[in-house]
Amino acid sequence: MTRKADAMSSTLAQPRTTFSATRLRGRRRIPAVPVATDDLAAVRAIPGWQVVERSAFGFVDQVAVAPSAIVAITARHHTPLQGDAHVQRAWKAIRDAKGSAALMKQMLGPDSPEVTPVLVLSGPGAPELEDGHMLIKGVRVVDGSRPHLWAHLFNAPNLDELEQRRLARSLRV
């Protein structure tokens, strides 16, 4: 494991808060971790991004066309967990994000712009990312509540505004 991965593992092992958002199912208490639309509101508010609300790619939570690339967004809303559960959940989410972006690129074809996997973390149990983002195994892991710390990473003007709109239209259902 790299130093960044080790740092993330230790960060993930420490819950950020002590309360637990749970729901009752029968007599068992199960953590509620659905992807809420509000978790992606910050992404929709980034200036210069064309967000595809209903994409043809149901395996990603949201697709956006940033000035530098197509962004395949996987979102995870985290409730507090203890011990290794944080680490296991994070590595699964990273694998899911990377796999979704690779599948999307394959479906779009070799001539399409780069598809960048992004994992947006939110919720009371989400790990604290000191800089608001980290690159782990090719996946940009970002703090969903602080896009001002990471949106600039996708602002290199590889795609002009007209091309962004054309791509966004072509990605809609």
Backbone as a printed PyTorch tensor [residue, N CA C, xyz], in Angstrom:
tensor([[[  0.8370,  -1.1960,   0.0000],
         [  0.0000,   0.0000,   0.0000],
         [  0.8750,   1.2500,   0.0000]],

        [[  0.4170,   2.2740,  -0.6440],
         [  1.1640,   3.5170,  -0.6720],
         [  0.9470,   4.2910,   0.6200]],

        [[  1.7440,   5.3410,   0.8110],
         [  1.5770,   6.1550,   2.0160],
         [  0.2090,   6.8070,   2.0580]],

        [[ -0.2870,   7.2750,   0.8750],
         [ -1.6140,   7.9010,   0.8560],
         [ -2.6890,   6.8910,   1.2180]],

        [[ -2.5590,   5.6710,   0.7050],
         [ -3.5450,   4.6400,   1.0250],
         [ -3.4890,   4.2970,   2.5130]],

        [[ -2.2550,   4.2190,   3.0710],
         [ -2.1310,   3.9750,   4.5050],
         [ -2.7700,   5.0940,   5.3100]],

        [[ -2.5440,   6.3390,   4.8670],
         [ -3.1300,   7.4910,   5.5700],
         [ -4.6430,   7.4410,   5.5050]],

        [[ -5.1810,   7.0620,   4.3300],
         [ -6.6330,   6.9870,   4.2140],
         [ -7.1810,   5.8740,   5.0930]],

        [[ -6.4870,   4.7230,   5.1360],
         [ -6.9480,   3.6200,   5.9790],
         [ -7.0170,   4.0420,   7.4380]],

        [[ -5.9920,   4.7710,   7.9030],
         [ -6.0310,   5.2000,   9.3020],
         [ -7.0810,   6.2720,   9.5190]],

        [[ -7.2920,   7.1400,   8.5130],
         [ -8.3400,   8.1600,   8.6110],
         [ -9.7130,   7.5050,   8.6580]],

        [[ -9.9000,   6.4870,   7.8110],
         [-11.1960,   5.8240,   7.7340],
         [-11.5210,   5.0280,   8.9910]],

        [[-10.5050,   4.5800,   9.6990],
         [-10.7470,   3.7830,  10.9060],
         [-11.3030,   4.6230,  12.0470]],

        [[-11.1770,   5.9310,  11.9720],
         [-11.6570,   6.8150,  13.0290],
         [-12.9720,   7.4660,  12.6190]],

        [[-14.0970,   7.1480,  13.2640],
         [-15.3450,   7.8140,  12.9190],
         [-15.2720,   9.2990,  13.2560]],

        [[-15.8910,  10.1330,  12.4040],
         [-15.8350,  11.5760,  12.5900],
         [-16.8020,  12.0470,  13.6570]],

        [[-17.8870,  11.3450,  13.8340],
         [-18.8740,  11.7280,  14.8370],
         [-19.2620,  10.5100,  15.6480]],

        [[-20.0130,  10.7330,  16.7370],
         [-20.3790,   9.6220,  17.6020],
         [-21.8270,   9.1750,  17.4490]],

        [[-22.6690,   9.9800,  16.7660],
         [-24.0490,   9.5440,  16.6100],
         [-24.1840,   8.6630,  15.3770]],

        [[-25.2420,   7.8650,  15.3480],
         [-25.4390,   6.9440,  14.2450],
         [-26.8020,   7.1700,  13.6100]],

        [[-26.8010,   7.3870,  12.3030],
         [-28.0580,   7.5090,  11.5710],
         [-28.4960,   6.0970,  11.2120]],

        [[-29.5020,   5.5980,  11.8770],
         [-29.9510,   4.2320,  11.6240],
         [-31.4480,   4.2080,  11.4130]],

        [[-31.8940,   3.1290,  10.8560],
         [-33.3270,   2.9130,  10.7260],
         [-33.6300,   1.5220,  11.2770]],

        [[-34.8270,   1.3510,  11.7160],
         [-35.2060,   0.0500,  12.2620],
         [-35.7770,  -0.8280,  11.1730]],

        [[-35.3380,  -2.0310,  11.1180],
         [-35.9000,  -3.0240,  10.2080],
         [-36.1510,  -4.2550,  11.0600]],

        [[-37.4180,  -4.4480,  11.4310],
         [-37.7360,  -5.5050,  12.3860],
         [-37.1300,  -5.1430,  13.7240]],

        [[-36.3690,  -6.0390,  14.3070],
         [-35.7160,  -5.7640,  15.5890],
         [-34.2390,  -5.4140,  15.4080]],

        [[-33.7250,  -5.5190,  14.1790],
         [-32.3160,  -5.2270,  13.9370],
         [-32.1430,  -3.7620,  13.5510]],

        [[-31.0900,  -3.1400,  14.0260],
         [-30.7620,  -1.7750,  13.6340],
         [-29.7500,  -1.8540,  12.4990]],

        [[-30.1010,  -1.2980,  11.3380],
         [-29.2600,  -1.3720,  10.1510],
         [-28.8630,   0.0430,   9.7430]],

        [[-27.5660,   0.3100,   9.5110],
         [-27.1810,   1.6570,   9.0820],
         [-27.8790,   2.0340,   7.7740]],

        [[-28.3690,   3.2720,   7.7100],
         [-29.0150,   3.7540,   6.4930],
         [-27.9740,   4.4390,   5.6380]],

        [[-27.6580,   3.8750,   4.4670],
         [-26.6230,   4.4500,   3.6130],
         [-27.0860,   4.6040,   2.1590]],

        [[-28.2950,   5.0930,   1.9310],
         [-28.6920,   5.2970,   0.5420],
         [-27.9690,   6.5050,  -0.0320]],

        [[-27.8440,   6.5300,  -1.3450],
         [-27.2880,   7.7060,  -2.0100],
         [-28.4270,   8.6920,  -2.1510]],

        [[-28.3260,   9.7950,  -1.4650],
         [-29.3700,  10.8160,  -1.5260],
         [-29.0510,  11.8100,  -2.6240]],

        [[-30.0840,  12.3260,  -3.2610],
         [-29.9030,  13.3270,  -4.3060],
         [-29.1790,  14.5450,  -3.7630]],

        [[-29.4430,  14.9030,  -2.5010],
         [-28.7900,  16.0640,  -1.8940],
         [-27.2790,  15.8980,  -1.8010]],

        [[-26.7990,  14.6480,  -1.7500],
         [-25.3660,  14.4100,  -1.6710],
         [-24.6470,  14.9070,  -2.9180]],

        [[-25.3450,  15.0230,  -4.0180],
         [-24.7430,  15.4500,  -5.2760],
         [-25.0890,  16.8900,  -5.6350]],

        [[-25.7890,  17.5930,  -4.7480],
         [-26.1840,  18.9780,  -5.0210],
         [-24.9690,  19.8690,  -5.2410]],

        [[-23.9010,  19.6390,  -4.4860],
         [-22.6960,  20.4550,  -4.6400],
         [-22.0790,  20.2750,  -6.0220]],

        [[-22.1720,  19.0780,  -6.5650],
         [-21.6310,  18.8270,  -7.9100],
         [-22.4280,  19.6100,  -8.9460]],

        [[-23.7430,  19.6240,  -8.8040],
         [-24.5870,  20.3460,  -9.7630],
         [-24.3460,  21.8500,  -9.7170]],

        [[-23.8000,  22.3570,  -8.6190],
         [-23.5900,  23.7910,  -8.4580],
         [-22.2150,  24.2690,  -8.9330]],

        [[-21.3550,  23.3690,  -9.4050],
         [-20.0120,  23.7770,  -9.8290],
         [-20.0990,  24.5460, -11.1450]],

        [[-19.6130,  25.7860, -11.1680],
         [-19.6710,  26.5840, -12.4030],
         [-18.8490,  25.9400, -13.5200]],

        [[-19.3940,  25.9850, -14.7220],
         [-18.6910,  25.4510, -15.8810],
         [-18.8710,  23.9700, -16.1210]],

        [[-19.5840,  23.2860, -15.2530],
         [-19.8230,  21.8570, -15.4340],
         [-21.1940,  21.6500, -16.0570]],

        [[-21.2850,  20.7470, -16.9980],
         [-22.5570,  20.3310, -17.5800],
         [-22.9290,  19.0060, -16.9050]],

        [[-23.9370,  19.0370, -16.0470],
         [-24.3350,  17.8380, -15.3140],
         [-25.4630,  17.1520, -16.0820]],

        [[-25.3010,  15.8660, -16.2980],
         [-26.2880,  15.0640, -17.0040],
         [-27.1980,  14.4470, -15.9510]],

        [[-28.4090,  14.9820, -15.8370],
         [-29.3220,  14.5250, -14.7800],
         [-29.7850,  13.0860, -14.9670]],

        [[-30.1040,  12.7040, -16.1790],
         [-30.5490,  11.3290, -16.4370],
         [-29.6680,  10.7540, -17.5340]],

        [[-28.6030,  10.1000, -17.1360],
         [-27.6680,   9.5890, -18.1310],
         [-28.0750,   8.1880, -18.5670]],

        [[-27.4930,   7.7770, -19.6680],
         [-27.7390,   6.4390, -20.1880],
         [-26.9180,   5.3900, -19.4280]],

        [[-26.1380,   5.8390, -18.4700],
         [-25.2620,   4.9500, -17.7190],
         [-25.8070,   4.7850, -16.3040]],

        [[-26.6930,   3.8200, -16.1250],
         [-27.3470,   3.6130, -14.8400],
         [-26.4350,   3.1060, -13.7460]],

        [[-25.2360,   2.6590, -14.1090],
         [-24.3140,   2.1100, -13.1160],
         [-23.4800,   3.1920, -12.4390]],

        [[-23.5930,   4.4470, -12.8610],
         [-22.9450,   5.5550, -12.1530],
         [-24.0370,   6.4260, -11.5490]],

        [[-23.7340,   7.0780, -10.4370],
         [-24.7410,   7.8960,  -9.7670],
         [-25.0060,   9.1960, -10.5050]],

        [[-23.9720,   9.7580, -11.1260],
         [-24.1550,  10.9820, -11.8850],
         [-23.0140,  11.1150, -12.8850]],

        [[-23.3180,  11.7390, -14.0090],
         [-22.3110,  12.0060, -15.0260],
         [-22.2450,  13.5140, -15.2060]],

        [[-21.0330,  14.0350, -15.2590],
         [-20.8430,  15.4650, -15.5010],
         [-19.7780,  15.6240, -16.5710]],

        [[-19.9110,  16.6830, -17.3560],
         [-18.8860,  17.0100, -18.3340],
         [-18.1970,  18.2660, -17.8140]],

        [[-16.9810,  18.0830, -17.3160],
         [-16.1810,  19.1920, -16.7960],
         [-15.3440,  19.7500, -17.9450]],

        [[-14.7280,  20.9000, -17.7560],
         [-13.8870,  21.4550, -18.8230],
         [-12.7400,  20.5380, -19.2600]],

        [[-12.3200,  19.6040, -18.4060],
         [-11.1840,  18.7520, -18.7650],
         [-11.5530,  17.3170, -19.1300]],

        [[-12.7190,  16.8280, -18.7400],
         [-13.0300,  15.4110, -18.9490],
         [-14.4950,  15.1240, -18.6470]],

        [[-14.9050,  13.9210, -19.0240],
         [-16.1890,  13.3940, -18.5740],
         [-15.9330,  12.8220, -17.1840]],

        [[-16.7920,  13.1530, -16.2370],
         [-16.5950,  12.7230, -14.8590],
         [-17.6890,  11.7130, -14.5020]],

        [[-17.2670,  10.4830, -14.2020],
         [-18.1900,   9.4320, -13.7670],
         [-18.2120,   9.4680, -12.2440]],

        [[-19.3410,   9.8780, -11.6750],
         [-19.4220,  10.1170, -10.2360],
         [-20.1320,   8.9700,  -9.5280]],

        [[-19.4400,   8.4180,  -8.5420],
         [-20.0230,   7.4370,  -7.6380],
         [-20.1470,   8.1510,  -6.2980]],

        [[-21.3210,   8.1160,  -5.7040],
         [-21.5370,   8.8220,  -4.4400],
         [-21.7930,   7.8150,  -3.3310]],

        [[-21.2300,   8.0850,  -2.1740],
         [-21.4690,   7.2450,  -0.9990],
         [-21.7810,   8.1400,   0.1900]],

        [[-22.9310,   7.8890,   0.7980],
         [-23.3430,   8.5880,   2.0110],
         [-22.9680,   7.6740,   3.1740]],

        [[-22.1130,   8.1580,   4.0600],
         [-21.5770,   7.3180,   5.1280],
         [-22.2090,   7.6080,   6.4730]],

        [[-22.6020,   6.5410,   7.1460],
         [-23.0030,   6.6260,   8.5470],
         [-21.8130,   6.1480,   9.3700]],

        [[-21.7070,   6.5620,  10.6080],
         [-20.5610,   6.1520,  11.4200],
         [-20.5110,   4.6390,  11.6200]],

        [[-19.3350,   4.0750,  11.4240],
         [-19.0820,   2.6630,  11.6860],
         [-17.8370,   2.5680,  12.5390]],

        [[-17.6690,   1.4550,  13.2150],
         [-16.5100,   1.2630,  14.0770],
         [-15.5190,   0.3130,  13.4130]],

        [[-14.2520,   0.4500,  13.7610],
         [-13.2120,  -0.4850,  13.3490],
         [-12.9560,  -0.5350,  11.8630]],

        [[-12.7150,  -1.7490,  11.3720],
         [-12.3280,  -1.9580,   9.9780],
         [-13.4770,  -1.7800,   8.9910]],

        [[-14.6940,  -1.6470,   9.4650],
         [-15.8330,  -1.4990,   8.5540],
         [-15.6510,  -0.2730,   7.6610]],

        [[-15.0760,   0.8220,   8.1960],
         [-14.8110,   2.0190,   7.3920],
         [-13.8690,   1.7070,   6.2400]],

        [[-12.7940,   1.0050,   6.5390],
         [-11.7730,   0.7040,   5.5430],
         [-12.3450,  -0.2010,   4.4590]],

        [[-13.0450,  -1.2490,   4.8630],
         [-13.6350,  -2.1730,   3.8960],
         [-14.6270,  -1.4630,   2.9900]],

        [[-15.4650,  -0.6190,   3.5720],
         [-16.4640,   0.1060,   2.7910],
         [-15.7900,   1.0550,   1.8020]],

        [[-14.7210,   1.7090,   2.2260],
         [-14.0190,   2.6570,   1.3560],
         [-13.3660,   1.9470,   0.1800]],

        [[-12.6910,   0.8360,   0.4180],
         [-12.0300,   0.1310,  -0.6800],
         [-13.0480,  -0.4150,  -1.6710]],

        [[-14.1960,  -0.8750,  -1.2070],
         [-15.2460,  -1.3350,  -2.1260],
         [-15.7490,  -0.1730,  -2.9810]],

        [[-15.9630,   0.9800,  -2.3670],
         [-16.4420,   2.1530,  -3.1120],
         [-15.4160,   2.5950,  -4.1520]],

        [[-14.1360,   2.5150,  -3.8240],
         [-13.0830,   2.8790,  -4.7770],
         [-13.0850,   1.9070,  -5.9520]],

        [[-13.2040,   0.6130,  -5.6840],
         [-13.2880,  -0.3760,  -6.7710],
         [-14.5120,  -0.1300,  -7.6440]],

        [[-15.6620,   0.1710,  -7.0100],
         [-16.8910,   0.4390,  -7.7710],
         [-16.7170,   1.6520,  -8.6850]],

        [[-16.1330,   2.7330,  -8.1590],
         [-15.9540,   3.9600,  -8.9370],
         [-15.0320,   3.7220, -10.1320]],

        [[-13.9250,   3.0230,  -9.8910],
         [-12.9600,   2.7530, -10.9680],
         [-13.5760,   1.8490, -12.0370]],

        [[-14.2960,   0.8310, -11.6010],
         [-14.9420,  -0.0790, -12.5440],
         [-16.0270,   0.5980, -13.3720]],

        [[-16.8100,   1.4630, -12.7360],
         [-17.8750,   2.1820, -13.4480],
         [-17.3030,   3.1000, -14.5160]],

        [[-16.2300,   3.8160, -14.1950],
         [-15.6110,   4.7210, -15.1670],
         [-14.9990,   3.9390, -16.3250]],

        [[-14.3720,   2.8020, -16.0350],
         [-13.7740,   1.9770, -17.0940],
         [-14.8510,   1.4300, -18.0210]],

        [[-15.9660,   0.9750, -17.4490],
         [-17.0670,   0.4640, -18.2590],
         [-17.6710,   1.5740, -19.1180]],

        [[-17.8170,   2.7540, -18.5410],
         [-18.3610,   3.8910, -19.2790],
         [-17.4420,   4.2550, -20.4480]],

        [[-16.1390,   4.3030, -20.2250],
         [-15.1720,   4.6120, -21.2900],
         [-15.2510,   3.5630, -22.3930]],

        [[-15.3640,   2.3040, -22.0080],
         [-15.4660,   1.2180, -22.9820],
         [-16.7220,   1.3780, -23.8330]],

        [[-17.8370,   1.7430, -23.1950],
         [-19.0980,   1.9180, -23.9250],
         [-19.0620,   3.1420, -24.8450]],

        [[-18.3450,   4.1900, -24.4340],
         [-18.2560,   5.3970, -25.2580],
         [-17.3180,   5.2240, -26.4410]],

        [[-16.3420,   4.3710, -26.3020],
         [-15.4260,   4.1070, -27.3970],
         [-14.0940,   4.8070, -27.2380]],

        [[-13.1160,   4.3920, -28.0470],
         [-11.7490,   4.9020, -27.9040],
         [-11.5770,   6.3700, -28.2850]],

        [[-12.4720,   6.9240, -29.0900],
         [-12.3470,   8.3140, -29.5230],
         [-12.9820,   9.3080, -28.5520]],

        [[-13.6030,   8.8070, -27.4960],
         [-14.2630,   9.7060, -26.5470],
         [-13.2130,  10.3710, -25.6490]],

        [[-13.5830,  11.5080, -25.0490],
         [-12.6570,  12.1420, -24.0970],
         [-12.4260,  11.2330, -22.8920]],

        [[-11.4260,  11.5830, -22.1220],
         [-11.1000,  10.8340, -20.9090],
         [-12.3190,  10.7640, -19.9840]],

        [[-12.5210,   9.6060, -19.3530],
         [-13.5630,   9.4450, -18.3340],
         [-12.8400,   9.2900, -16.9950]],

        [[-13.0750,  10.2320, -16.0940],
         [-12.3820,  10.2590, -14.8130],
         [-13.2920,   9.7230, -13.7060]],

        [[-12.8430,   8.6950, -12.9720],
         [-13.6520,   8.2040, -11.8540],
         [-13.5190,   9.1150, -10.6330]],

        [[-14.6670,   9.5020, -10.0770],
         [-14.6980,  10.3420,  -8.8850],
         [-15.6140,   9.6840,  -7.8630]],

        [[-15.1300,   9.5770,  -6.6410],
         [-15.9250,   9.0520,  -5.5340],
         [-16.2310,  10.2130,  -4.6040]],

        [[-17.5130,  10.5830,  -4.5170],
         [-17.9530,  11.6880,  -3.6620],
         [-18.4100,  11.1020,  -2.3350]],

        [[-17.7610,  11.5170,  -1.2570],
         [-18.1050,  11.0300,   0.0780],
         [-18.8710,  12.1060,   0.8330]],

        [[-19.9140,  11.6930,   1.5250],
         [-20.6860,  12.6340,   2.3330],
         [-21.2860,  11.8910,   3.5130]],

        [[-21.8760,  12.6420,   4.4280],
         [-22.5340,  12.0510,   5.5910],
         [-21.6790,  12.1430,   6.8360]],

        [[-22.2870,  11.8850,   7.9800],
         [-21.5950,  12.0360,   9.2620],
         [-20.4680,  11.0410,   9.4780]],

        [[-20.4590,   9.9240,   8.7750],
         [-19.3950,   8.9370,   8.9390],
         [-18.3480,   8.9870,   7.8490]],

        [[-18.4580,   9.9770,   6.9470],
         [-17.4680,  10.0950,   5.8720],
         [-16.1170,  10.4710,   6.4690]],

        [[-15.0340,   9.9550,   5.8970],
         [-13.7120,  10.2980,   6.4340],
         [-13.3950,  11.7670,   6.2040]],

        [[-12.5840,  12.2970,   7.0660],
         [-12.1340,  13.6870,   6.9500],
         [-10.9700,  13.7200,   5.9610]],

        [[-11.1560,  14.3690,   4.8300],
         [-10.0850,  14.5150,   3.8540],
         [ -9.4810,  15.9020,   4.0520]],

        [[ -8.2710,  15.9330,   4.5420],
         [ -7.6400,  17.1930,   4.9380],
         [ -7.6520,  18.2360,   3.8210]],

        [[ -7.2940,  17.8420,   2.6110],
         [ -7.2660,  18.7760,   1.4840],
         [ -8.5760,  18.7790,   0.7040]],

        [[ -9.5440,  17.9850,   1.1490],
         [-10.8270,  17.8930,   0.4520],
         [-10.8280,  16.8640,  -0.6580]],

        [[ -9.6680,  16.2840,  -0.9630],
         [ -9.5810,  15.2710,  -2.0150],
         [ -8.3000,  14.4630,  -1.8640]],

        [[ -8.3070,  13.2640,  -2.4490],
         [ -7.1280,  12.4010,  -2.5190],
         [ -7.2370,  11.5860,  -3.8020]],

        [[ -6.1160,  11.1860,  -4.3490],
         [ -6.0930,  10.2790,  -5.4790],
         [ -5.6660,   8.9170,  -4.9500]],

        [[ -6.5570,   7.9340,  -5.0850],
         [ -6.2730,   6.5940,  -4.5910],
         [ -6.5550,   5.5960,  -5.7030]],

        [[ -5.5000,   4.9170,  -6.1400],
         [ -5.6050,   3.8910,  -7.1810],
         [ -6.3290,   4.4170,  -8.4200]],

        [[ -6.0470,   5.6450,  -8.8080],
         [ -6.6220,   6.2310, -10.0150],
         [ -8.0070,   6.8240,  -9.8390]],

        [[ -8.5350,   6.8030,  -8.6280],
         [ -9.8650,   7.3580,  -8.3520],
         [ -9.6880,   8.6270,  -7.5230]],

        [[-10.3130,   9.7140,  -7.9570],
         [-10.2750,  10.9620,  -7.1940],
         [-11.3600,  10.8650,  -6.1310]],

        [[-10.9700,  10.7330,  -4.8710],
         [-11.8960,  10.6440,  -3.7460],
         [-12.0530,  12.0650,  -3.2060]],

        [[-13.3040,  12.5520,  -3.1510],
         [-13.5350,  13.9510,  -2.7920],
         [-14.5660,  14.0810,  -1.6810]],

        [[-14.4650,  15.1920,  -0.9570],
         [-15.4200,  15.5440,   0.0850],
         [-16.5970,  16.2390,  -0.5910]],

        [[-17.7510,  15.6160,  -0.5570],
         [-18.9290,  16.1500,  -1.2340],
         [-19.3910,  17.4870,  -0.7000]],

        [[-19.0380,  17.8130,   0.5260],
         [-19.4950,  19.0740,   1.1060],
         [-18.5390,  20.2350,   0.8180]],

        [[-17.3780,  19.9530,   0.2050],
         [-16.4000,  21.0150,  -0.0320],
         [-15.8500,  20.9930,  -1.4660]],

        [[-16.7210,  21.1790,  -2.4700],
         [-16.2400,  21.1240,  -3.8640],
         [-15.2620,  22.2390,  -4.2040]],

        [[-15.2740,  23.3200,  -3.4470],
         [-14.3320,  24.4140,  -3.7120],
         [-12.8770,  23.9710,  -3.5240]],

        [[-12.6610,  22.8470,  -2.8210],
         [-11.3120,  22.3530,  -2.6120],
         [-10.8350,  21.4150,  -3.7190]],

        [[-11.7470,  20.9240,  -4.5660],
         [-11.3340,  19.9660,  -5.5770],
         [-11.8420,  20.2330,  -6.9930]],

        [[-12.8190,  21.0790,  -7.1850],
         [-13.3810,  21.3010,  -8.5320],
         [-12.3290,  21.8200,  -9.5080]],

        [[-11.3500,  22.5770,  -9.0040],
         [-10.3010,  23.1200,  -9.8740],
         [ -9.4850,  22.0320, -10.5700]],

        [[ -9.4780,  20.8230, -10.0240],
         [ -8.7180,  19.7270, -10.6230],
         [ -9.2450,  19.3450, -12.0010]],

        [[-10.4780,  19.7400, -12.3010],
         [-11.1220,  19.3670, -13.5570],
         [-11.3430,  20.5700, -14.4720]],

        [[-10.6420,  21.6700, -14.2120],
         [-10.8940,  22.8940, -14.9630],
         [ -9.9020,  23.1730, -16.0870]],

        [[ -8.9710,  22.2580, -16.3660],
         [ -8.0770,  22.4590, -17.5060],
         [ -8.9440,  22.4890, -18.7680]],

        [[ -8.8180,  23.5160, -19.5810],
         [ -9.7500,  23.6880, -20.7130],
         [ -9.4740,  22.7560, -21.8940]],

        [[ -9.6460,  21.4610, -21.6890],
         [ -9.4970,  20.4990, -22.7800],
         [-10.7200,  20.4770, -23.6860]],

        [[-11.8870,  20.8060, -23.1240],
         [-13.1430,  20.8040, -23.8760],
         [-13.7330,  22.2060, -23.8210]],

        [[-14.0640,  22.7630, -24.9840],
         [-14.7020,  24.0810, -24.9460],
         [-16.1690,  23.9260, -24.5530]],

        [[-16.8130,  25.0350, -24.2610],
         [-18.1870,  24.9960, -23.7520],
         [-19.1470,  24.3360, -24.7390]],

        [[-18.9670,  24.5860, -26.0090],
         [-19.8240,  23.9780, -27.0340],
         [-19.6580,  22.4520, -27.0450]],

        [[-18.4130,  21.9990, -26.9640],
         [-18.1400,  20.5600, -26.9230],
         [-18.7070,  19.9410, -25.6440]],

        [[-18.6090,  20.6520, -24.5190],
         [-19.1850,  20.1550, -23.2680],
         [-20.6940,  19.9490, -23.4180]],

        [[-21.3820,  20.9250, -23.9860],
         [-22.8380,  20.8110, -24.1700],
         [-23.1850,  19.6620, -25.1040]],

        [[-22.4400,  19.5190, -26.1990],
         [-22.6940,  18.4340, -27.1470],
         [-22.5210,  17.0740, -26.4700]],

        [[-21.4460,  16.9470, -25.6940],
         [-21.2050,  15.6780, -24.9810],
         [-22.3180,  15.4230, -23.9500]],

        [[-22.7100,  16.4440, -23.2110],
         [-23.7490,  16.2820, -22.1930],
         [-25.0440,  15.8180, -22.8520]],

        [[-25.4020,  16.4220, -23.9910],
         [-26.6280,  16.0010, -24.7020],
         [-26.5350,  14.5570, -25.1460]],

        [[-25.3730,  14.1590, -25.6360],
         [-25.2210,  12.8010, -26.1380],
         [-25.2300,  11.7490, -25.0200]],

        [[-24.9690,  12.1660, -23.7860],
         [-24.9370,  11.2270, -22.6570],
         [-26.2870,  11.0570, -21.9800]],

        [[-27.2480,  11.9180, -22.3650],
         [-28.5930,  11.8200, -21.7460],
         [-29.3700,  10.6620, -22.3190]],

        [[-30.3270,  10.1970, -21.5410],
         [-31.2130,   9.1130, -21.9920],
         [-32.2130,   9.6720, -22.9740]]])
